[in-house]
Amino acid sequence: MASDAAAFHHLPLEDVLVQLSASRAGLGEAEAAARLERWGPNRLPEPKGKTLVGVFVAQFESPFIYLLLAAAAVSLGLGHFTDALFIFAVLLLNAAIGTYQEWRAETRARALKALIKGSVAVWRDHRLVRLPTEALVPGDLVQLESGERIAADLRLIEAQNLTADESLLTGESLAVHKVPSAAVALDAPLGDRVTMLYAGTTVQTGRGRGIVVATARHTVVGQLAAALEKPEQAPPLVRRMARFTRHIAVAVVGVIVVIAVLEALRGAAVADIFLLAIALAVAAIPEGLPVAMTVALSIAVNRMGLRNVVVRHLPAVEGLGACTLIATDKTGTLTLNRLTVERAWLPGIGDTVPTDPAAQALLAAAAHASELPAGSGDGVSGDAVDLAFLAAASAHEWRPVADPVLLAGRVPYEPEKRYAAAFHDNDGDLVAYVKGAPETVATLCAEIDDGALAAAERLSAAGYRVIAVAAGRVALPVEDGLNGLHLLGFAGLIDPLRSEAKDAVAAAQRAGMRVVMITGDHPLTALAIAREVGLAEAREEVVTGAELAKLERAGFDGAVGQASVFARTEPLQKPAIVESLRRQGHVVAVTGDGINDAAALHTADIGVAMGRGGTDVARDAADLILTDDNFASIVAGIEEGRIAYDNLRKVILLLISTGAAEILVMLLATLSGLPPPLTAVQLLWLNLVTNGMQDVALAFEKGEPGVLQRSPRAAHAPVFDRRMIEQVVLGGLAIGLAAFLYYRGALAAGIPYEAAQGAVLWLLVWCENAHVLNCRSETRSVFRIPLMSNPLLIGAVVGTQLLQVAVLAIPPLRDLLSLQALTIVDGLGLGVVGIAILAVMEVYKWVRGRH
């Protein structure tokens, strides 16, 4: 027995029944029980949810954290509990912030399971019974009604005017008419398999019966669920920081080994060497970086929230700003997912718009031939074409026939007929209103304008779904079919572009990003939207899923690299396209709203789901969610992502350059035979308290001018580029040399050792104050940035000095930090060095700017 729906859509019905060992009467209870034992219940495994403890533990999965834990462990082993306490405190603070943000954003809904949850009408032992959807097995005969959500993949055996909304699987906004007896090619795309119904889709109109051919994991939705189980792609920031951390770790170990060897050769005690190693590790490891990075990303989360972007995973904040390519869905993302009458063609007039008064008769006739929707408000449901005509006619103040007697009869649309008709009693005359395929309706008309069918072909080539409308007096019963009607014209329907989509795509392109469309829609329709939004012009820029299916990997990558529009794609082709783009060096963001987009969202570097019109499946697979389903919000998110990355670079520049200065001071003192100028506790005070206040405040910097006009960073660009290295080296050298020269001079002048240590500590705080102002921009002068554009930073600078003064009044802290011999006047005098550091970096920016 087969169990994959892909094996049945092209087979004659009798062959399907034979392969499934089924009948048109359904299964017996005994046989159904045996099959349930064999195939298992019709439910998908529930995605494993996160726990609060799991989210908390995950905050410690970072190479920086491992380095800090190692330093804390050594400190505990040597009995230096204060050092260890400082390190553990910062680790817990970082974990608490990260846990709060991620737990608040974690989506608890697991929609793949919900899609096949509920009950279904099934024929068992010649009786129609209602069973839980989990009880369905291959071979079951299911009864279908309008509005019902499909619980398994079905091969239809009969249908009466049955249409299905498959937009969540295919991206096609039009309902699909189902025909059990149709001939379907083996390689037909999902949207053209009119003999099938798929789990998760909905019966829009009509009724019918179908044989279950696949359940649970074997359904199309189940195959998508399997795709979602693949490991997630680490966001760009995580990958960059991992490389950066490895380099720091190697450098730290190298410096510690060199200095430890030198100290050992000088005959230093092993315990002293260990204490020095801990101090060096504390100096080199940017302890404040995990907290600062978490805070910077959390700030961006809040800013993005104000711009309709909800962040589910903190590192994804920066990832959107790093993207070089956006692969966007069409239906519901670029378009409104609502079929609309956009064009009209009238005999004797030609092309026009539906708001033209001359189009009133055409639209009224089409509305008469349409079925009124069920429900009201947001709950309105019905055929998408009917809804479009009713809305267009209402704009001309058309009202439906109020008296049911006046509606003398109706011919519902069926694929075999290719038209729908309604008959109205008009003062004793019977008038037929007909809408349908142009070539079919043309045969029902008495005469046709010579250019009519050419006009219909022109509209169709432009991507519109073309509906012909005719009317005329007839007599019932219409035994020989309708004839002698008068052609009123053609209507061109399309899922219209969102008003803001074109500008948003243009903004993304100006930001240096390539934008492509991936849709299950028809190539002509997709190209029409692509032209309107500015993504493509020629048919050669469109590639279909059927064309991609014939290509090997090299040819596949070549076709993907050249295309701007991917049309008639299968759900599992979307992640393959994304993987190809990533192989070609792109950092890919994928947008989508349907089940068919979930695997691609999961595969992408950054998945962006629609929050309002999207499915829970898509939202659960994504990193970011747009609360307004607006492509323009993606551009806002890109801007905030770039600002977040800029601020992270500023924080890293501050921490690494001041850390390099501390290493330099320690190294020069060792090479000069002087005692360590700073203790481990003093270094922790600098890195976690004074610098910690400032680097967190630095993360609140506003965006620099032209952030969206810059090209995206290269996919593998390191955090430490040439500009960053230059500034770290120059800033570290300036601060480190200034501190060492002061320290050596103080000892030479007879200042007691501990007093000299305390003075170096305060001197470095002043240097941090000056350097944090330097770090507000890598290119602009500090004097060109409004001082109060980040009042929190100014408060942090002032706060660090007030804290130094306060420590003088707290004996335990004063003794711990060796500040006993210093006064406020001494501290203010050390501030002159900070001004010198500011001048050095200003000269650097000026020189680099000129060249």
mmCIF file of C-alpha atoms in Angstrom, residues 317-626:
data_model
loop_
_atom_site.group_PDB
_atom_site.id
_atom_site.type_symbol
_atom_site.label_atom_id
_atom_site.label_comp_id
_atom_site.label_asym_id
_atom_site.label_seq_id
_atom_site.Cartn_x
_atom_site.Cartn_y
_atom_site.Cartn_z
ATOM 1 C CA VAL A 317 17.920 41.641 15.465
ATOM 2 C CA GLU A 318 21.256 42.272 13.808
ATOM 3 C CA GLY A 319 20.734 39.525 11.231
ATOM 4 C CA LEU A 320 18.130 41.463 9.277
ATOM 5 C CA GLY A 321 20.532 44.372 8.931
ATOM 6 C CA ALA A 322 23.212 41.995 7.629
ATOM 7 C CA CYS A 323 21.061 40.561 4.833
ATOM 8 C CA THR A 324 22.211 40.890 1.254
ATOM 9 C CA LEU A 325 19.076 39.352 -0.285
ATOM 10 C CA ILE A 326 15.375 39.273 0.606
ATOM 11 C CA ALA A 327 13.330 36.403 -0.823
ATOM 12 C CA THR A 328 9.745 37.537 -0.458
ATOM 13 C CA ASP A 329 6.472 35.736 -0.854
ATOM 14 C CA LYS A 330 3.933 37.414 -3.148
ATOM 15 C CA THR A 331 0.500 36.630 -1.787
ATOM 16 C CA GLY A 332 -0.240 38.510 1.427
ATOM 17 C CA THR A 333 3.212 40.104 1.589
ATOM 18 C CA LEU A 334 3.599 42.201 -1.543
ATOM 19 C CA THR A 335 -0.092 41.883 -2.356
ATOM 20 C CA LEU A 336 -3.302 42.128 -0.329
ATOM 21 C CA ASN A 337 -4.328 38.453 -0.770
ATOM 22 C CA ARG A 338 -7.677 39.732 -2.010
ATOM 23 C CA LEU A 339 -8.775 39.343 -5.611
ATOM 24 C CA THR A 340 -9.830 42.699 -7.070
ATOM 25 C CA VAL A 341 -11.238 43.922 -10.385
ATOM 26 C CA GLU A 342 -8.433 46.150 -11.667
ATOM 27 C CA ARG A 343 -9.083 46.485 -15.422
ATOM 28 C CA ALA A 344 -12.033 46.342 -17.825
ATOM 29 C CA TRP A 345 -12.520 46.148 -21.585
ATOM 30 C CA LEU A 346 -15.805 47.336 -23.100
ATOM 31 C CA PRO A 347 -16.990 46.875 -26.717
ATOM 32 C CA GLY A 348 -16.704 50.123 -28.629
ATOM 33 C CA ILE A 349 -14.726 51.754 -25.806
ATOM 34 C CA GLY A 350 -11.725 49.530 -25.215
ATOM 35 C CA ASP A 351 -9.539 49.393 -22.117
ATOM 36 C CA THR A 352 -10.790 51.232 -19.056
ATOM 37 C CA VAL A 353 -10.915 50.987 -15.287
ATOM 38 C CA PRO A 354 -13.735 49.531 -13.167
ATOM 39 C CA THR A 355 -14.544 52.956 -11.701
ATOM 40 C CA ASP A 356 -15.485 54.241 -15.177
ATOM 41 C CA PRO A 357 -19.291 54.830 -15.228
ATOM 42 C CA ALA A 358 -19.340 53.000 -18.579
ATOM 43 C CA ALA A 359 -18.269 49.839 -16.734
ATOM 44 C CA GLN A 360 -21.325 49.908 -14.462
ATOM 45 C CA ALA A 361 -23.417 47.563 -16.632
ATOM 46 C CA LEU A 362 -20.568 45.045 -16.915
ATOM 47 C CA LEU A 363 -19.986 44.961 -13.158
ATOM 48 C CA ALA A 364 -23.698 44.824 -12.295
ATOM 49 C CA ALA A 365 -24.199 41.852 -14.632
ATOM 50 C CA ALA A 366 -21.157 40.067 -13.172
ATOM 51 C CA ALA A 367 -22.487 40.713 -9.660
ATOM 52 C CA HIS A 368 -25.914 39.305 -10.617
ATOM 53 C CA ALA A 369 -24.127 36.124 -11.789
ATOM 54 C CA SER A 370 -22.193 35.863 -8.509
ATOM 55 C CA GLU A 371 -23.280 34.110 -5.350
ATOM 56 C CA LEU A 372 -23.669 36.304 -2.283
ATOM 57 C CA PRO A 373 -21.135 35.592 0.484
ATOM 58 C CA ALA A 374 -21.812 33.913 3.779
ATOM 59 C CA GLY A 375 -21.112 35.671 7.080
ATOM 60 C CA SER A 376 -20.368 39.314 7.719
ATOM 61 C CA GLY A 377 -17.506 41.615 8.657
ATOM 62 C CA ASP A 378 -14.188 39.786 8.920
ATOM 63 C CA GLY A 379 -16.024 36.462 8.739
ATOM 64 C CA VAL A 380 -17.205 36.877 5.122
ATOM 65 C CA SER A 381 -16.461 33.810 3.002
ATOM 66 C CA GLY A 382 -17.194 32.876 -0.573
ATOM 67 C CA ASP A 383 -15.693 32.479 -4.006
ATOM 68 C CA ALA A 384 -12.871 35.004 -4.493
ATOM 69 C CA VAL A 385 -14.052 35.968 -7.991
ATOM 70 C CA ASP A 386 -17.625 36.482 -6.777
ATOM 71 C CA LEU A 387 -16.425 38.612 -3.862
ATOM 72 C CA ALA A 388 -14.334 40.744 -6.225
ATOM 73 C CA PHE A 389 -17.262 41.450 -8.559
ATOM 74 C CA LEU A 390 -19.661 42.149 -5.687
ATOM 75 C CA ALA A 391 -17.201 44.660 -4.213
ATOM 76 C CA ALA A 392 -16.593 46.354 -7.580
ATOM 77 C CA ALA A 393 -20.325 46.585 -8.332
ATOM 78 C CA SER A 394 -21.048 47.981 -4.879
ATOM 79 C CA ALA A 395 -18.741 50.898 -5.677
ATOM 80 C CA HIS A 396 -21.294 51.815 -8.385
ATOM 81 C CA GLU A 397 -24.072 51.582 -5.727
ATOM 82 C CA TRP A 398 -25.278 48.255 -7.109
ATOM 83 C CA ARG A 399 -27.457 46.281 -4.698
ATOM 84 C CA PRO A 400 -28.263 42.561 -4.828
ATOM 85 C CA VAL A 401 -31.747 41.357 -5.727
ATOM 86 C CA ALA A 402 -33.740 41.515 -2.488
ATOM 87 C CA ASP A 403 -36.730 39.362 -3.552
ATOM 88 C CA PRO A 404 -35.748 35.663 -3.874
ATOM 89 C CA VAL A 405 -38.619 35.152 -6.366
ATOM 90 C CA LEU A 406 -36.870 37.429 -8.837
ATOM 91 C CA LEU A 407 -33.917 35.010 -8.940
ATOM 92 C CA ALA A 408 -35.463 32.393 -11.246
ATOM 93 C CA GLY A 409 -32.516 30.019 -11.335
ATOM 94 C CA ARG A 410 -28.751 29.633 -11.242
ATOM 95 C CA VAL A 411 -26.073 27.583 -13.027
ATOM 96 C CA PRO A 412 -23.094 27.264 -10.657
ATOM 97 C CA TYR A 413 -19.606 27.413 -12.064
ATOM 98 C CA GLU A 414 -18.137 24.036 -12.945
ATOM 99 C CA PRO A 415 -14.794 23.454 -14.663
ATOM 100 C CA GLU A 416 -16.469 21.474 -17.420
ATOM 101 C CA LYS A 417 -18.853 24.345 -18.278
ATOM 102 C CA ARG A 418 -16.353 27.166 -17.567
ATOM 103 C CA TYR A 419 -19.103 29.685 -16.851
ATOM 104 C CA ALA A 420 -21.659 30.585 -14.180
ATOM 105 C CA ALA A 421 -25.094 32.027 -14.838
ATOM 106 C CA ALA A 422 -28.039 33.490 -12.937
ATOM 107 C CA PHE A 423 -31.556 34.065 -14.274
ATOM 108 C CA HIS A 424 -33.615 37.029 -13.109
ATOM 109 C CA ASP A 425 -37.266 37.913 -13.685
ATOM 110 C CA ASN A 426 -37.231 41.432 -15.096
ATOM 111 C CA ASP A 427 -40.868 42.597 -15.460
ATOM 112 C CA GLY A 428 -41.880 39.307 -16.987
ATOM 113 C CA ASP A 429 -38.781 38.875 -19.112
ATOM 114 C CA LEU A 430 -36.190 36.308 -18.110
ATOM 115 C CA VAL A 431 -32.691 37.802 -18.252
ATOM 116 C CA ALA A 432 -29.550 35.662 -18.070
ATOM 117 C CA TYR A 433 -26.386 37.115 -16.555
ATOM 118 C CA VAL A 434 -23.288 35.071 -17.391
ATOM 119 C CA LYS A 435 -19.596 35.265 -16.434
ATOM 120 C CA GLY A 436 -16.828 32.868 -17.305
ATOM 121 C CA ALA A 437 -13.859 32.074 -19.538
ATOM 122 C CA PRO A 438 -13.695 34.466 -22.541
ATOM 123 C CA GLU A 439 -13.535 31.727 -25.172
ATOM 124 C CA THR A 440 -16.532 29.945 -23.601
ATOM 125 C CA VAL A 441 -18.719 33.005 -23.085
ATOM 126 C CA ALA A 442 -17.908 34.141 -26.635
ATOM 127 C CA THR A 443 -19.672 31.043 -28.019
ATOM 128 C CA LEU A 444 -22.843 32.028 -26.142
ATOM 129 C CA CYS A 445 -23.001 35.488 -27.707
ATOM 130 C CA ALA A 446 -24.819 36.498 -30.904
ATOM 131 C CA GLU A 447 -21.908 38.562 -32.182
ATOM 132 C CA ILE A 448 -18.408 39.416 -31.017
ATOM 133 C CA ASP A 449 -16.331 42.529 -31.596
ATOM 134 C CA ASP A 450 -13.359 41.681 -33.860
ATOM 135 C CA GLY A 451 -10.849 42.822 -31.271
ATOM 136 C CA ALA A 452 -12.580 41.264 -28.274
ATOM 137 C CA LEU A 453 -10.659 38.022 -27.929
ATOM 138 C CA ALA A 454 -7.397 39.799 -28.741
ATOM 139 C CA ALA A 455 -8.136 42.204 -25.882
ATOM 140 C CA ALA A 456 -8.763 39.244 -23.575
ATOM 141 C CA GLU A 457 -5.422 37.700 -24.561
ATOM 142 C CA ARG A 458 -3.675 41.020 -23.953
ATOM 143 C CA LEU A 459 -5.111 41.284 -20.441
ATOM 144 C CA SER A 460 -4.194 37.674 -19.731
ATOM 145 C CA ALA A 461 -0.609 38.233 -20.916
ATOM 146 C CA ALA A 462 -0.395 41.150 -18.489
ATOM 147 C CA GLY A 463 -1.064 38.751 -15.616
ATOM 148 C CA TYR A 464 -4.770 39.343 -15.081
ATOM 149 C CA ARG A 465 -7.349 36.643 -14.639
ATOM 150 C CA VAL A 466 -9.777 37.557 -17.413
ATOM 151 C CA ILE A 467 -13.519 37.012 -16.944
ATOM 152 C CA ALA A 468 -15.987 37.616 -19.756
ATOM 153 C CA VAL A 469 -19.433 38.995 -18.862
ATOM 154 C CA ALA A 470 -22.560 38.731 -21.012
ATOM 155 C CA ALA A 471 -26.307 39.180 -20.622
ATOM 156 C CA GLY A 472 -29.490 38.695 -22.622
ATOM 157 C CA ARG A 473 -33.125 37.585 -22.639
ATOM 158 C CA VAL A 474 -33.662 33.827 -22.628
ATOM 159 C CA ALA A 475 -36.456 31.349 -22.131
ATOM 160 C CA LEU A 476 -36.515 28.562 -19.542
ATOM 161 C CA PRO A 477 -35.869 25.744 -19.612
ATOM 162 C CA VAL A 478 -32.615 26.333 -21.467
ATOM 163 C CA GLU A 479 -32.455 22.885 -23.032
ATOM 164 C CA ASP A 480 -29.943 23.551 -25.783
ATOM 165 C CA GLY A 481 -27.709 25.796 -23.708
ATOM 166 C CA LEU A 482 -27.489 29.550 -23.588
ATOM 167 C CA ASN A 483 -27.152 31.507 -26.795
ATOM 168 C CA GLY A 484 -27.857 34.855 -28.367
ATOM 169 C CA LEU A 485 -26.358 36.810 -25.453
ATOM 170 C CA HIS A 486 -24.777 40.245 -25.688
ATOM 171 C CA LEU A 487 -21.128 40.568 -24.679
ATOM 172 C CA LEU A 488 -20.773 43.341 -22.103
ATOM 173 C CA GLY A 489 -17.002 43.109 -21.909
ATOM 174 C CA PHE A 490 -14.094 41.628 -20.003
ATOM 175 C CA ALA A 491 -12.904 42.192 -16.458
ATOM 176 C CA GLY A 492 -9.255 41.786 -15.462
ATOM 177 C CA LEU A 493 -8.851 40.531 -11.889
ATOM 178 C CA ILE A 494 -5.670 40.408 -9.890
ATOM 179 C CA ASP A 495 -4.494 40.268 -6.302
ATOM 180 C CA PRO A 496 -3.426 43.930 -6.087
ATOM 181 C CA LEU A 497 -0.141 45.252 -4.882
ATOM 182 C CA ARG A 498 0.035 46.774 -1.412
ATOM 183 C CA SER A 499 0.195 50.544 -1.712
ATOM 184 C CA GLU A 500 3.496 50.772 0.147
ATOM 185 C CA ALA A 501 5.187 47.711 -1.430
ATOM 186 C CA LYS A 502 6.825 49.466 -4.404
ATOM 187 C CA ASP A 503 8.480 52.149 -2.279
ATOM 188 C CA ALA A 504 9.579 49.559 0.273
ATOM 189 C CA VAL A 505 11.200 47.353 -2.381
ATOM 190 C CA ALA A 506 12.930 50.400 -3.842
ATOM 191 C CA ALA A 507 14.227 51.343 -0.382
ATOM 192 C CA ALA A 508 15.609 47.831 0.121
ATOM 193 C CA GLN A 509 17.323 47.992 -3.260
ATOM 194 C CA ARG A 510 18.803 51.393 -2.446
ATOM 195 C CA ALA A 511 20.170 49.819 0.731
ATOM 196 C CA GLY A 512 22.150 47.488 -1.524
ATOM 197 C CA MET A 513 19.964 44.417 -1.146
ATOM 198 C CA ARG A 514 18.702 42.219 -3.914
ATOM 199 C CA VAL A 515 14.990 41.373 -3.691
ATOM 200 C CA VAL A 516 13.498 38.281 -5.362
ATOM 201 C CA MET A 517 9.974 36.859 -5.319
ATOM 202 C CA ILE A 518 9.145 33.212 -4.601
ATOM 203 C CA THR A 519 5.525 32.237 -5.184
ATOM 204 C CA GLY A 520 3.320 29.338 -6.107
ATOM 205 C CA ASP A 521 1.324 31.623 -8.382
ATOM 206 C CA HIS A 522 1.150 31.525 -12.191
ATOM 207 C CA PRO A 523 4.273 32.909 -13.974
ATOM 208 C CA LEU A 524 2.317 35.611 -15.812
ATOM 209 C CA THR A 525 0.599 36.784 -12.644
ATOM 210 C CA ALA A 526 3.891 36.755 -10.750
ATOM 211 C CA LEU A 527 5.631 38.703 -13.521
ATOM 212 C CA ALA A 528 2.833 41.295 -13.592
ATOM 213 C CA ILE A 529 3.285 41.966 -9.872
ATOM 214 C CA ALA A 530 7.081 41.903 -10.230
ATOM 215 C CA ARG A 531 6.913 44.534 -12.965
ATOM 216 C CA GLU A 532 4.642 46.720 -10.886
ATOM 217 C CA VAL A 533 6.825 46.496 -7.802
ATOM 218 C CA GLY A 534 10.100 46.931 -9.706
ATOM 219 C CA LEU A 535 11.601 43.439 -9.378
ATOM 220 C CA ALA A 536 11.614 42.264 -13.001
ATOM 221 C CA GLU A 537 10.684 43.307 -16.517
ATOM 222 C CA ALA A 538 11.150 40.370 -18.915
ATOM 223 C CA ARG A 539 9.819 36.798 -18.939
ATOM 224 C CA GLU A 540 13.456 35.618 -19.002
ATOM 225 C CA GLU A 541 13.798 36.781 -15.391
ATOM 226 C CA VAL A 542 11.116 34.288 -14.284
ATOM 227 C CA VAL A 543 11.899 30.631 -13.577
ATOM 228 C CA THR A 544 9.244 28.078 -12.676
ATOM 229 C CA GLY A 545 9.323 25.216 -10.223
ATOM 230 C CA ALA A 546 8.914 22.751 -13.105
ATOM 231 C CA GLU A 547 11.995 24.189 -14.807
ATOM 232 C CA LEU A 548 14.040 23.992 -11.603
ATOM 233 C CA ALA A 549 12.967 20.391 -11.021
ATOM 234 C CA LYS A 550 14.767 19.322 -14.210
ATOM 235 C CA LEU A 551 18.137 20.822 -13.234
ATOM 236 C CA GLU A 552 21.151 19.299 -11.494
ATOM 237 C CA ARG A 553 22.873 21.234 -8.717
ATOM 238 C CA ALA A 554 25.190 23.352 -10.903
ATOM 239 C CA GLY A 555 22.409 24.244 -13.318
ATOM 240 C CA PHE A 556 20.033 24.808 -10.413
ATOM 241 C CA ASP A 557 22.409 27.295 -8.785
ATOM 242 C CA GLY A 558 22.911 29.053 -12.114
ATOM 243 C CA ALA A 559 19.184 29.431 -12.724
ATOM 244 C CA VAL A 560 18.566 30.608 -9.148
ATOM 245 C CA GLY A 561 21.376 33.136 -9.350
ATOM 246 C CA GLN A 562 19.941 34.734 -12.495
ATOM 247 C CA ALA A 563 16.227 34.739 -11.672
ATOM 248 C CA SER A 564 14.311 37.563 -10.035
ATOM 249 C CA VAL A 565 10.983 35.712 -9.851
ATOM 250 C CA PHE A 566 10.327 32.085 -8.936
ATOM 251 C CA ALA A 567 6.794 31.055 -9.949
ATOM 252 C CA ARG A 568 4.713 27.890 -9.579
ATOM 253 C CA THR A 569 7.135 26.640 -6.945
ATOM 254 C CA GLU A 570 6.402 23.655 -4.727
ATOM 255 C CA PRO A 571 6.603 24.187 -0.939
ATOM 256 C CA LEU A 572 9.782 22.093 -0.638
ATOM 257 C CA GLN A 573 11.430 23.896 -3.559
ATOM 258 C CA LYS A 574 11.439 27.124 -1.572
ATOM 259 C CA PRO A 575 14.058 25.976 0.992
ATOM 260 C CA ALA A 576 16.113 24.516 -1.876
ATOM 261 C CA ILE A 577 16.147 27.948 -3.524
ATOM 262 C CA VAL A 578 17.159 29.554 -0.227
ATOM 263 C CA GLU A 579 19.987 27.046 0.271
ATOM 264 C CA SER A 580 21.214 27.743 -3.264
ATOM 265 C CA LEU A 581 21.266 31.484 -2.610
ATOM 266 C CA ARG A 582 23.214 30.916 0.601
ATOM 267 C CA ARG A 583 25.705 28.734 -1.270
ATOM 268 C CA GLN A 584 26.238 31.665 -3.600
ATOM 269 C CA GLY A 585 27.347 33.862 -0.709
ATOM 270 C CA HIS A 586 24.144 35.662 0.216
ATOM 271 C CA VAL A 587 22.841 36.297 3.714
ATOM 272 C CA VAL A 588 19.197 35.516 3.026
ATOM 273 C CA ALA A 589 16.051 36.842 4.688
ATOM 274 C CA VAL A 590 12.826 35.063 3.717
ATOM 275 C CA THR A 591 9.349 36.515 4.181
ATOM 276 C CA GLY A 592 6.168 34.487 4.139
ATOM 277 C CA ASP A 593 2.829 33.791 5.741
ATOM 278 C CA GLY A 594 1.710 30.306 4.788
ATOM 279 C CA ILE A 595 2.441 26.698 5.579
ATOM 280 C CA ASN A 596 4.209 26.563 2.229
ATOM 281 C CA ASP A 597 6.699 29.181 3.471
ATOM 282 C CA ALA A 598 7.569 27.523 6.797
ATOM 283 C CA ALA A 599 10.456 25.357 5.551
ATOM 284 C CA ALA A 600 12.022 28.307 3.715
ATOM 285 C CA LEU A 601 11.643 30.529 6.795
ATOM 286 C CA HIS A 602 13.390 27.851 8.836
ATOM 287 C CA THR A 603 16.212 27.410 6.298
ATOM 288 C CA ALA A 604 16.956 31.113 5.833
ATOM 289 C CA ASP A 605 19.518 33.090 7.800
ATOM 290 C CA ILE A 606 16.600 35.222 8.982
ATOM 291 C CA GLY A 607 12.954 34.158 8.697
ATOM 292 C CA VAL A 608 10.331 36.930 8.687
ATOM 293 C CA ALA A 609 6.694 35.849 9.135
ATOM 294 C CA MET A 610 3.476 37.784 8.777
ATOM 295 C CA GLY A 611 1.817 38.300 12.158
ATOM 296 C CA ARG A 612 -1.672 39.372 11.157
ATOM 297 C CA GLY A 613 -2.570 37.288 8.113
ATOM 298 C CA GLY A 614 0.042 34.554 8.509
ATOM 299 C CA THR A 615 -0.248 31.092 9.970
ATOM 300 C CA ASP A 616 1.054 29.999 13.349
ATOM 301 C CA VAL A 617 3.247 27.519 11.479
ATOM 302 C CA ALA A 618 5.039 30.327 9.655
ATOM 303 C CA ARG A 619 5.356 32.432 12.803
ATOM 304 C CA ASP A 620 6.774 29.505 14.762
ATOM 305 C CA ALA A 621 9.407 28.856 12.089
ATOM 306 C CA ALA A 622 10.483 32.510 11.874
ATOM 307 C CA ASP A 623 12.946 34.681 13.775
ATOM 308 C CA LEU A 624 11.009 37.914 13.281
ATOM 309 C CA ILE A 625 7.279 38.614 12.929
ATOM 310 C CA LEU A 626 5.707 41.618 11.192
#
